[in-house]
Amino acid sequence: MKLTAELALSQVKINSRRSLGAIFATALSTALMTGVMCFVTSGNAMLVNFLGEDYGEYGGAYKTILFIPALILGLLIAFMSVTVISNIYESSAGKRIGEFGTLKCVGATRAQIRETVLFEGLWIGLVGIPLGLITGTLLGFVGVSIAGRYIDSFVELSRSIVMRPMEVSLPFVVSVWTYVFAAIFALVVVLVSAGKPAGRACKIKAIHCIRGIEGVKPVIKRIRGNRLAERFLGYEGGLGYINIKRKASAYKSTIRALALSITLILLLGSLSKQAAGIMAWMGDSMGNDMLVSLTSAMDEGVNPETGKEEIEILVPFSYETVSELTDKLMEYGIPIQAVGENRCTYNTVYDEGLVTDELREISGIVDEFGELETTVTTVDKDFYAKLCERAGVPLGSNILVNAYSYNDDGRMKEVVPFIEGVKEITLIDAADNRVDLKIDGMLYAKDLPENAFKSLAGDPVRVIVPEGDARYVTWFCDPADDEKFTVFARSVLDEKYPLLTEDTYYDLGYNVQISRANQMIKVMNIAIILGEIILTGLIMLILLMGFASVISTLSSNIRVRRREFAVLKSVGMTRGALEKMLYGESLCCIFKAVGKGTVLGILIPWMINLFIRRVFAVRYELPVAYLAVGIVVVALVVVLITRVEIGKLGKQNIIEDIRME
């Protein structure tokens, strides 16, 4: 064995407490990466079993969903791991400055000093990495098992909605590449973490090492105290502030780890708040009626003459067919409303003289061809008669729904799109064929309380016509026995739209769904909750790693200053004043960490929300409770560590500490 490796091993044994901290951090880092890799391999196995080797037609999208979060989590784990583990090695190298000086005096070269520190990291990795692989496998097994239960619930709900077999499960799969990748990752983290302090240690001159000043030039510039610290903590607090400024490099790693902890706690709180907002928004928007839905497949293309998007409805549902099915569903004996929609065939020619100022102000409401997106709606005859009565028009009339709700950068906003007295609008298709549609009456939001007119993403123009083909047809009702009604509705729709294959949407051109509206919301909620649980678990483990680093570095920073404290006591500083100074340093660390961590903890989720609010009406809100918890936790950790180390200082002998080299 090389001499430097033997020396490193002896240091690992002698400084067992510090070594255990490094082993713990290395093992936790390896475990986190192993756990993430277990999720990736298990998720890949689930998708391969369900979709095939290449994930089917939408393989690229599924690969993105699987691997992008894994990449982000991997980078987060790597950054926190390097921060934490490098703190430990820097602290170790700082305490061994005198030893390095002695080694240089007896002929040790720079390369040998560097090797000593790097070998120390390798010895620690030799124990920490296998422990991390084992722990990570257990962590992955528990996580995949929990996720598998949510996946089973997700599949069960989805099966009840789409009314066809779905065999999807999340097995626990781990491959040899999981361990190879996690081990290489951990080894790189250890070498990178040990590399910086190793490089610094080998560059310090022998005389500086022996004197224990780490080769740092004396600070000539006068450092000013902090009046606020002096006001609340006296001159001792001001001295603590000056110490933090003077020893910025020593406390840098501690402040960084604490700031990251605040950031992660705020990130967790913000994302949880936004997830809750998404679930609440979807629940408010969709109601809880029983829905019987028919959806036609469509063929999308571009009209070669006009350049407009052209959509062909492959299985259009005629008004006569919908009426026949409605009459049969009504035989169940409960009120049922049928609503058919066609959002594919027509747009409305934009006429500035017909629209309100509210609609004009909406950015992007008019497309490049000067058209407004349009939904042509048909309803069953009884519902249509009620709507005509509300609008004050005779049967056979065209009714304009003069209400438009949209997501205005994270806030739902409702506007009246058309002015009073509109008598005609012009519909236009992809081939530029125009139809002048007479408007006989209008209905506003207050006139349409039914869930049938609630929509997560409506169009600015919605017109109700007496008859017409539809791409979507939905029957709304509220049966007392959902299971019994589902069997009945299934038998009715099977007469015309049977589910003959596992995927009727692609094979036959249509799809049938029967479920409560909140079942669809539950499917989304399960996915959101699953992601939230996984994220929470990983963040808690990363926080644990961060606090382990803080405990190691902060306690080391106090211990290596025993001689300084002894000198201060020898010139008259009392124990109480010394404690006050150290608590002042702790408070300075807390304030700096809270300031930096809060800024990042607000900025990162706010930037994430910029993308979320494009789809969901959810704005960023500061998680005040999480911020308070983060500050309290960080403060308690720092103060408790300081308190423990202060207690140990009381047992030291001043003379021996001053003579200490």
XYZ file of C-alpha atoms in Angstrom:
661
model
C 0.000 0.000 0.000
C 1.264 3.479 -0.826
C 2.505 5.604 2.057
C -0.008 8.371 1.277
C -2.861 5.837 1.283
C -1.704 4.483 4.673
C -1.477 8.012 6.073
C -4.978 8.791 4.784
C -6.353 5.582 6.329
C -4.787 6.447 9.686
C -6.437 9.877 9.566
C -9.805 8.279 8.797
C -9.400 6.059 11.882
C -8.059 8.808 14.169
C -10.760 11.326 13.224
C -13.536 8.750 13.413
C -16.269 11.258 14.204
C -15.515 13.417 11.186
C -15.079 10.304 9.038
C -18.491 8.993 10.092
C -20.034 12.289 8.992
C -18.340 12.014 5.599
C -19.396 8.364 5.255
C -22.980 9.310 6.134
C -23.043 12.127 3.559
C -21.475 9.927 0.861
C -23.872 7.059 1.594
C -26.888 9.388 1.548
C -25.786 10.934 -1.738
C -25.331 7.475 -3.284
C -28.658 6.302 -1.842
C -30.534 9.243 -3.340
C -29.087 8.650 -6.793
C -29.713 4.896 -6.517
C -33.319 5.595 -5.516
C -33.821 7.907 -8.503
C -32.297 5.283 -10.820
C -34.629 2.631 -9.365
C -37.587 4.871 -10.245
C -36.232 5.346 -13.778
C -35.669 1.623 -14.420
C -39.037 0.717 -12.871
C -40.842 3.419 -14.862
C -39.109 2.274 -18.033
C -40.228 -1.321 -17.382
C -43.822 -0.145 -16.848
C -43.870 1.817 -20.122
C -42.205 -0.995 -22.096
C -44.753 -3.527 -20.786
C -47.652 -1.203 -21.610
C -46.539 0.506 -24.836
C -43.816 -1.673 -26.306
C -40.056 -1.415 -26.617
C -40.026 2.087 -28.163
C -42.978 3.438 -26.114
C -45.211 3.411 -29.195
C -46.253 6.398 -31.296
C -45.575 8.970 -28.563
C -42.252 7.516 -27.457
C -40.498 10.884 -27.459
C -43.062 12.439 -25.123
C -42.953 9.518 -22.689
C -39.158 9.522 -22.640
C -39.221 13.238 -21.864
C -41.697 12.711 -19.003
C -39.530 9.919 -17.569
C -35.982 11.169 -18.055
C -36.208 14.983 -17.719
C -37.388 14.882 -14.052
C -34.688 12.263 -13.370
C -32.072 14.568 -14.907
C -33.268 17.569 -12.858
C -33.276 15.539 -9.632
C -29.853 14.131 -10.489
C -28.406 17.613 -10.962
C -30.010 18.780 -7.704
C -28.601 15.792 -5.813
C -25.171 16.298 -7.407
C -25.067 19.994 -6.476
C -26.148 19.387 -2.889
C -23.820 16.391 -2.555
C -20.765 18.303 -3.753
C -21.684 21.212 -1.459
C -22.113 18.978 1.579
C -19.215 16.575 1.075
C -16.741 19.272 0.008
C -17.594 21.136 3.232
C -16.506 18.101 5.219
C -13.229 17.700 3.339
C -12.459 21.416 3.538
C -13.038 21.281 7.277
C -10.817 18.212 7.537
C -8.038 19.835 5.508
C -8.310 23.016 7.582
C -7.814 21.129 10.826
C -4.769 19.305 9.445
C -2.835 22.381 8.281
C -0.163 21.804 10.919
C 0.189 18.169 9.886
C 0.682 19.174 6.249
C 3.406 21.599 7.350
C 5.227 18.856 9.223
C 4.977 16.529 6.222
C 6.400 19.211 3.933
C 9.266 19.826 6.352
C 10.263 16.155 6.179
C 10.204 16.112 2.372
C 6.602 15.481 1.294
C 5.862 16.878 -2.172
C 2.770 18.739 -3.317
C 1.585 15.641 -5.181
C 1.865 13.539 -2.023
C -0.116 16.071 0.029
C -2.817 16.062 -2.667
C -2.804 12.262 -2.759
C -3.260 12.091 1.012
C -6.471 14.128 0.894
C -7.782 12.283 -2.186
C -7.028 8.883 -0.658
C -8.938 9.937 2.437
C -11.939 10.520 0.172
C -11.469 7.156 -1.518
C -11.280 5.301 1.826
C -14.488 7.000 2.920
C -16.090 6.211 -0.445
C -15.067 2.564 -0.101
C -17.388 2.323 2.907
C -19.989 4.976 2.044
C -20.743 3.956 -1.553
C -21.706 0.290 -0.850
C -23.801 1.426 2.127
C -25.486 3.983 -0.130
C -26.207 1.402 -2.834
C -27.872 -0.909 -0.308
C -29.819 1.925 1.344
C -30.807 3.365 -2.043
C -32.146 -0.001 -3.178
C -34.317 -0.218 -0.052
C -35.357 3.413 -0.538
C -36.225 2.721 -4.186
C -38.195 -0.401 -3.253
C -40.280 1.473 -0.682
C -40.798 4.438 -3.035
C -41.754 2.281 -6.035
C -44.113 0.226 -3.844
C -45.893 3.380 -2.667
C -45.966 4.784 -6.203
C -47.266 1.423 -7.472
C -50.326 1.693 -5.244
C -51.108 5.114 -6.666
C -50.553 3.772 -10.193
C -53.022 0.943 -9.461
C -55.618 3.493 -8.296
C -54.853 5.617 -11.351
C -55.387 2.629 -13.676
C -58.569 1.553 -11.889
C -60.090 5.016 -12.265
C -58.916 5.296 -15.873
C -60.393 1.875 -16.653
C -63.761 2.980 -15.274
C -63.633 6.107 -17.441
C -62.512 4.673 -20.797
C -64.485 1.424 -20.304
C -61.794 -0.893 -21.716
C -59.062 -3.158 -20.331
C -55.914 -1.433 -19.133
C -53.105 -3.566 -17.761
C -50.555 -1.167 -16.307
C -48.467 -1.790 -13.207
C -45.270 -0.370 -11.755
C -42.908 -3.262 -10.958
C -39.766 -2.792 -8.908
C -36.917 -3.252 -11.365
C -33.238 -2.694 -10.665
C -30.441 -3.497 -13.085
C -26.680 -3.742 -12.788
C -26.465 -0.407 -14.630
C -28.360 1.209 -11.760
C -25.526 0.320 -9.401
C -22.794 1.112 -11.919
C -24.199 4.569 -12.648
C -24.885 5.377 -8.975
C -21.409 4.176 -7.911
C -19.662 6.195 -10.637
C -21.771 9.229 -9.717
C -20.820 8.903 -6.033
C -17.140 8.379 -6.853
C -17.080 11.493 -9.053
C -18.814 13.492 -6.294
C -16.230 12.320 -3.733
C -13.260 13.109 -5.994
C -14.644 16.527 -6.972
C -15.446 17.313 -3.334
C -11.985 16.282 -2.124
C -10.175 17.801 -5.107
C -10.601 21.460 -4.153
C -9.329 21.196 -0.544
C -6.578 18.857 -1.766
C -5.419 21.448 -4.293
C -5.481 24.193 -1.663
C -3.623 22.120 0.905
C -0.746 21.267 -1.411
C -0.175 24.930 -2.342
C 0.221 26.279 1.212
C 3.810 26.945 2.228
C 5.296 24.802 4.990
C 5.904 27.781 7.337
C 2.284 28.884 6.967
C 1.088 25.349 7.648
C 3.132 25.099 10.841
C 1.856 28.482 12.003
C -1.694 27.315 11.187
C -2.687 30.329 9.077
C -3.556 28.367 5.889
C -1.440 30.673 3.755
C -3.998 33.457 3.963
C -2.566 36.946 3.889
C -3.403 39.084 6.918
C -6.398 41.335 6.401
C -5.048 44.867 6.419
C -8.299 46.592 5.510
C -10.306 47.566 8.559
C -13.622 45.721 8.817
C -16.457 47.802 10.172
C -18.840 46.378 12.721
C -22.590 46.218 12.430
C -24.538 48.756 14.464
C -27.644 46.576 14.556
C -25.681 43.628 15.944
C -23.991 45.862 18.518
C -27.310 47.404 19.530
C -29.011 44.090 20.323
C -26.014 41.959 21.368
C -23.555 44.568 22.595
C -19.942 44.810 21.497
C -19.727 40.999 21.571
C -22.367 40.790 18.844
C -20.475 43.360 16.799
C -17.296 41.326 17.276
C -19.162 38.222 16.095
C -20.246 40.076 12.949
C -16.628 41.118 12.290
C -15.498 37.500 12.783
C -17.992 36.330 10.162
C -16.706 38.958 7.716
C -13.065 38.159 8.453
C -13.545 34.379 8.253
C -15.918 34.523 5.291
C -14.324 31.530 3.565
C -14.668 29.361 6.687
C -18.380 30.164 7.080
C -19.158 30.258 3.366
C -19.984 26.553 3.150
C -22.186 26.687 6.262
C -24.169 29.662 4.977
C -24.513 28.032 1.556
C -25.874 24.780 3.019
C -28.324 26.670 5.252
C -29.457 28.841 2.329
C -30.041 25.739 0.203
C -32.119 24.270 3.023
C -34.326 27.374 3.108
C -34.595 27.259 -0.698
C -35.657 23.605 -0.730
C -38.241 24.114 2.029
C -39.727 27.086 0.156
C -39.631 25.136 -3.119
C -41.523 22.267 -1.502
C -44.089 24.653 -0.005
C -44.586 26.584 -3.243
C -45.010 23.500 -5.430
C -47.398 21.921 -2.897
C -49.446 25.121 -2.868
C -49.554 25.240 -6.663
C -50.519 21.549 -6.867
C -53.381 22.176 -4.430
C -54.430 25.182 -6.520
C -54.511 23.085 -9.708
C -56.667 20.410 -8.057
C -59.060 22.997 -6.611
C -59.337 24.840 -9.942
C -60.179 21.672 -11.858
C -62.749 20.665 -9.237
C -64.491 24.052 -9.364
C -64.490 24.072 -13.166
C -65.937 20.619 -13.902
C -68.708 19.997 -11.364
C -69.668 16.440 -10.384
C -72.327 15.204 -12.816
C -72.308 11.702 -14.248
C -70.965 12.016 -17.790
C -71.672 9.714 -20.722
C -69.349 10.861 -23.491
C -68.774 10.056 -27.147
C -65.654 11.399 -28.854
C -64.819 11.032 -32.529
C -61.281 10.662 -33.790
C -60.057 13.345 -36.184
C -57.604 13.723 -39.014
C -55.529 16.906 -38.830
C -53.915 18.502 -41.841
C -53.342 21.796 -43.663
C -55.493 23.082 -46.501
C -53.102 23.439 -49.464
C -54.881 26.498 -50.868
C -55.377 28.595 -47.735
C -52.623 27.265 -45.445
C -55.135 26.920 -42.610
C -55.363 23.964 -40.262
C -58.003 21.574 -41.592
C -59.596 18.970 -39.346
C -61.775 16.117 -40.555
C -64.126 14.496 -38.039
C -63.813 10.777 -38.817
C -67.037 9.645 -37.110
C -69.355 12.683 -36.869
C -72.314 12.230 -34.536
C -75.468 13.425 -36.277
C -78.278 15.219 -34.489
C -80.662 12.354 -35.302
C -78.316 9.751 -33.773
C -77.776 11.834 -30.647
C -81.539 12.372 -30.261
C -82.168 8.630 -30.581
C -79.558 7.813 -27.933
C -80.918 10.558 -25.670
C -84.437 9.109 -25.829
C -83.111 5.660 -24.900
C -81.040 7.026 -22.006
C -84.105 8.918 -20.751
C -85.822 5.550 -20.272
C -83.710 5.158 -17.117
C -86.122 7.616 -15.524
C -83.911 10.558 -14.532
C -83.360 14.025 -16.088
C -80.646 13.922 -18.750
C -79.178 16.766 -20.808
C -77.303 16.128 -24.054
C -74.742 18.591 -25.401
C -72.912 18.132 -28.695
C -69.948 20.270 -29.755
C -68.097 20.886 -32.985
C -64.915 22.919 -32.524
C -63.260 21.634 -35.677
C -65.178 22.879 -38.717
C -65.685 26.620 -38.349
C -64.088 29.784 -37.034
C -65.738 33.209 -36.892
C -64.543 36.121 -39.013
C -63.350 38.839 -36.626
C -65.418 42.016 -36.949
C -64.154 44.770 -34.667
C -67.523 46.499 -34.831
C -69.270 43.541 -33.188
C -66.953 42.819 -30.257
C -66.511 44.574 -26.921
C -63.441 46.409 -25.690
C -62.899 43.562 -23.186
C -62.409 41.051 -25.995
C -60.167 43.386 -28.000
C -57.804 43.696 -25.043
C -57.172 39.932 -24.846
C -53.769 39.189 -26.344
C -53.729 36.574 -29.111
C -57.505 36.164 -29.242
C -57.510 36.705 -33.026
C -55.416 34.274 -35.086
C -53.142 35.107 -38.026
C -56.049 34.795 -40.467
C -58.225 37.304 -38.588
C -60.520 34.656 -37.102
C -61.908 33.714 -33.689
C -62.063 30.109 -32.498
C -65.659 28.901 -32.504
C -67.751 26.121 -30.964
C -71.000 25.170 -32.668
C -73.229 23.561 -30.026
C -76.340 21.406 -30.271
C -78.438 20.190 -27.334
C -81.343 17.775 -26.863
C -84.805 19.059 -27.772
C -86.046 19.558 -24.197
C -82.902 21.421 -23.140
C -83.036 23.449 -26.357
C -86.625 24.502 -25.613
C -85.551 25.755 -22.162
C -82.651 27.731 -23.638
C -84.920 29.323 -26.262
C -87.322 30.334 -23.501
C -84.498 31.902 -21.472
C -83.272 33.804 -24.524
C -86.819 34.899 -25.419
C -86.697 33.442 -28.930
C -88.840 30.849 -30.756
C -87.792 27.264 -31.470
C -85.489 26.973 -34.468
C -83.459 30.053 -33.460
C -79.683 30.421 -33.289
C -78.538 31.562 -29.834
C -75.186 33.247 -29.173
C -73.616 32.464 -25.791
C -72.313 35.920 -24.933
C -69.872 34.835 -22.226
C -66.225 33.850 -22.400
C -64.044 32.598 -19.548
C -60.310 32.312 -20.047
C -57.068 31.920 -18.168
C -55.526 35.381 -17.950
C -51.947 34.570 -16.932
C -52.976 32.442 -13.959
C -56.295 34.144 -13.154
C -59.687 33.110 -14.499
C -61.361 36.077 -16.129
C -64.868 36.294 -17.559
C -65.802 38.784 -20.275
C -68.771 39.567 -22.495
C -67.304 39.173 -26.011
C -70.040 40.749 -28.170
C -71.939 44.016 -28.004
C -75.715 44.093 -27.608
C -77.792 43.760 -30.740
C -75.558 41.462 -32.823
C -77.792 40.032 -35.549
C -75.342 38.072 -37.652
C -71.874 36.541 -37.538
C -69.863 35.034 -40.374
C -68.525 31.498 -40.012
C -65.601 30.382 -42.172
C -63.984 26.990 -42.716
C -60.438 25.962 -43.656
C -61.229 26.279 -47.385
C -62.468 29.874 -46.864
C -66.097 28.912 -47.462
C -68.290 31.393 -45.592
C -71.653 30.989 -43.899
C -73.608 33.997 -42.654
C -75.273 32.814 -39.463
C -78.288 34.736 -38.207
C -78.290 35.434 -34.452
C -81.799 35.430 -32.976
C -80.933 35.843 -29.307
C -78.233 35.858 -26.637
C -77.589 34.080 -23.373
C -75.156 35.286 -20.697
C -73.227 33.450 -17.981
C -76.005 34.050 -15.430
C -78.476 32.332 -17.795
C -76.390 29.125 -17.988
C -75.957 27.615 -14.499
C -75.810 24.022 -15.800
C -72.538 22.094 -15.616
C -72.985 21.383 -19.319
C -71.730 24.890 -20.017
C -68.753 24.760 -17.694
C -65.453 24.404 -19.512
C -61.767 24.386 -18.631
C -60.894 25.899 -22.012
C -63.835 27.392 -23.899
C -63.848 29.318 -27.174
C -64.603 33.058 -27.462
C -67.481 32.319 -29.862
C -70.072 29.735 -28.881
C -73.348 29.490 -30.750
C -76.249 27.106 -30.060
C -77.980 25.892 -33.229
C -81.131 23.756 -33.611
C -79.364 20.860 -35.376
C -75.873 19.863 -36.476
C -73.117 17.250 -36.420
C -70.799 17.059 -33.424
C -67.382 15.676 -32.639
C -68.020 15.515 -28.884
C -71.335 14.503 -27.322
C -71.829 14.443 -23.566
C -74.913 13.461 -21.623
C -75.144 15.024 -18.141
C -77.165 13.421 -15.331
C -77.082 12.600 -11.617
C -78.209 9.004 -10.933
C -78.605 7.672 -7.400
C -76.827 4.410 -8.273
C -73.757 5.083 -10.417
C -72.931 1.432 -11.040
C -76.450 0.523 -12.138
C -76.679 3.534 -14.456
C -73.251 2.772 -15.937
C -74.396 -0.744 -16.908
C -77.591 0.687 -18.436
C -75.781 3.453 -20.363
C -73.196 0.958 -21.595
C -75.955 -1.263 -23.023
C -77.550 1.726 -24.799
C -74.334 2.932 -26.423
C -73.262 -0.606 -27.356
C -76.102 -0.719 -29.882
C -74.426 1.898 -32.074
C -70.913 2.345 -30.678
C -69.694 -0.984 -29.261
C -66.191 -1.343 -27.842
C -64.976 -4.135 -30.098
C -61.242 -3.600 -29.572
C -58.986 -2.457 -26.748
C -58.415 0.890 -28.456
C -61.595 1.886 -30.290
C -60.406 5.481 -30.715
C -57.683 4.438 -33.163
C -59.249 1.223 -34.466
C -62.873 2.334 -34.955
C -62.586 6.123 -34.847
C -64.490 6.815 -31.644
C -64.230 6.485 -27.890
C -66.802 6.030 -25.123
C -66.411 7.212 -21.525
C -68.834 6.817 -18.627
C -67.879 8.308 -15.271
C -68.441 11.047 -12.767
C -66.714 14.304 -13.650
C -64.760 14.109 -10.419
C -63.396 10.704 -11.474
C -61.446 12.466 -14.205
C -60.253 14.999 -11.649
C -59.219 12.168 -9.323
C -57.073 10.688 -12.086
C -55.242 14.003 -12.410
C -55.078 14.398 -8.633
C -53.470 10.981 -8.201
C -50.739 11.927 -10.663
C -50.181 15.253 -8.874
C -50.155 13.679 -5.396
C -47.769 10.938 -6.551
C -45.322 13.517 -7.868
C -45.706 15.531 -4.665
C -44.926 12.520 -2.454
C -41.814 11.604 -4.441
C -40.611 15.217 -4.468
C -41.236 15.607 -0.720
C -39.308 12.440 0.107
C -36.308 13.427 -1.981
C -36.238 16.989 -0.638
C -36.405 15.733 2.957
C -33.438 13.429 2.331
C -31.464 16.212 0.658
C -32.277 18.474 3.629
C -30.983 15.772 5.960
C -27.754 15.724 3.980
C -27.524 19.516 4.185
C -28.046 19.608 7.936
C -25.390 16.902 8.367
C -22.999 19.225 6.540
C -23.971 22.188 8.735
C -23.418 20.187 11.908
C -19.986 19.050 10.723
C -18.689 22.388 9.411
C -20.136 24.664 12.090
C -18.864 22.525 14.950
C -15.447 22.238 13.268
C -15.258 26.017 12.805
C -15.739 26.480 16.548
C -13.348 23.716 17.586
C -10.420 24.919 15.484
C -10.655 28.334 17.183
C -9.923 27.057 20.711
C -6.623 28.922 20.775
C -8.305 32.157 19.677
C -10.920 31.806 22.418
C -8.232 31.084 25.023
C -6.364 34.264 24.043
C -9.580 36.312 24.330
C -10.211 34.866 27.792
C -6.627 35.649 28.838
C -7.128 39.353 28.059
C -10.292 39.600 30.130
C -13.233 38.340 28.038
C -15.663 36.533 30.300
C -17.357 33.259 29.432
C -20.667 35.089 29.073
C -19.146 37.571 26.614
C -17.585 34.718 24.622
C -20.932 32.939 24.417
C -22.585 36.170 23.303
C -19.988 36.574 20.555
C -20.538 33.021 19.296
C -24.309 33.425 19.356
C -23.822 36.672 17.445
C -21.868 34.751 14.802
C -24.658 32.162 14.655
C -27.308 34.848 14.170
C -25.258 36.434 11.386
C -25.074 33.038 9.658
C -28.832 32.605 10.051
C -29.654 36.075 8.673
C -27.322 35.652 5.691
C -28.692 32.180 4.924
C -32.320 33.261 5.275
C -31.730 36.248 2.997
C -30.055 34.255 0.225
C -32.254 31.177 0.608
C -35.486 33.184 0.602
C -34.565 34.983 -2.613
C -33.808 31.689 -4.391
C -36.776 29.961 -2.750
C -39.095 32.614 -4.173
C -37.411 33.032 -7.554
C -37.231 29.343 -8.574
C -40.913 28.384 -7.939
C -42.036 31.737 -9.357
C -40.211 30.913 -12.596
C -41.783 27.438 -12.594
C -45.182 29.072 -12.121
C -44.639 31.146 -15.268
C -45.008 27.883 -17.223
C -47.763 26.428 -15.002
C -49.992 29.498 -15.308
C -50.056 29.159 -19.092
C -52.138 25.999 -18.682
C -53.762 26.300 -15.253
C -55.352 29.307 -13.593
C -52.957 29.181 -10.649
C -50.735 32.056 -9.552
C -47.629 31.928 -7.389
C -48.231 32.548 -3.700
C -45.539 32.859 -1.062
C -45.828 29.865 1.316
C -45.530 31.929 4.490
C -45.994 28.920 6.782
C -43.179 26.999 5.059
C -40.938 30.076 5.235
C -41.584 30.374 8.971
C -40.908 26.654 9.478
C -37.701 26.897 7.440
C -36.408 29.847 9.460
C -37.262 28.153 12.769
C -35.635 24.842 11.741
C -32.466 26.530 10.471
C -32.245 28.720 13.580
C -32.726 25.738 15.908
C -30.060 23.674 14.138
C -27.497 26.496 14.258
C -28.250 27.558 17.838
C -28.232 23.981 19.162
C -24.890 23.216 17.500
C -23.436 26.433 18.920
C -24.825 25.609 22.356
C -23.286 22.124 22.352
C -19.864 23.407 21.270
C -19.955 26.219 23.860
C -20.562 23.587 26.527
C -17.440 21.744 25.406
C -15.335 24.924 25.537
C -15.933 25.205 29.271
C -13.965 22.028 29.853
C -10.805 23.332 28.143
C -7.669 24.601 29.905
C -6.724 28.148 28.821
C -2.960 27.591 29.194
C -3.018 24.362 27.214
C -5.153 25.938 24.495
C -2.793 28.916 24.126
C 0.194 26.575 23.870
C -1.680 24.460 21.289
C -0.121 24.370 17.850
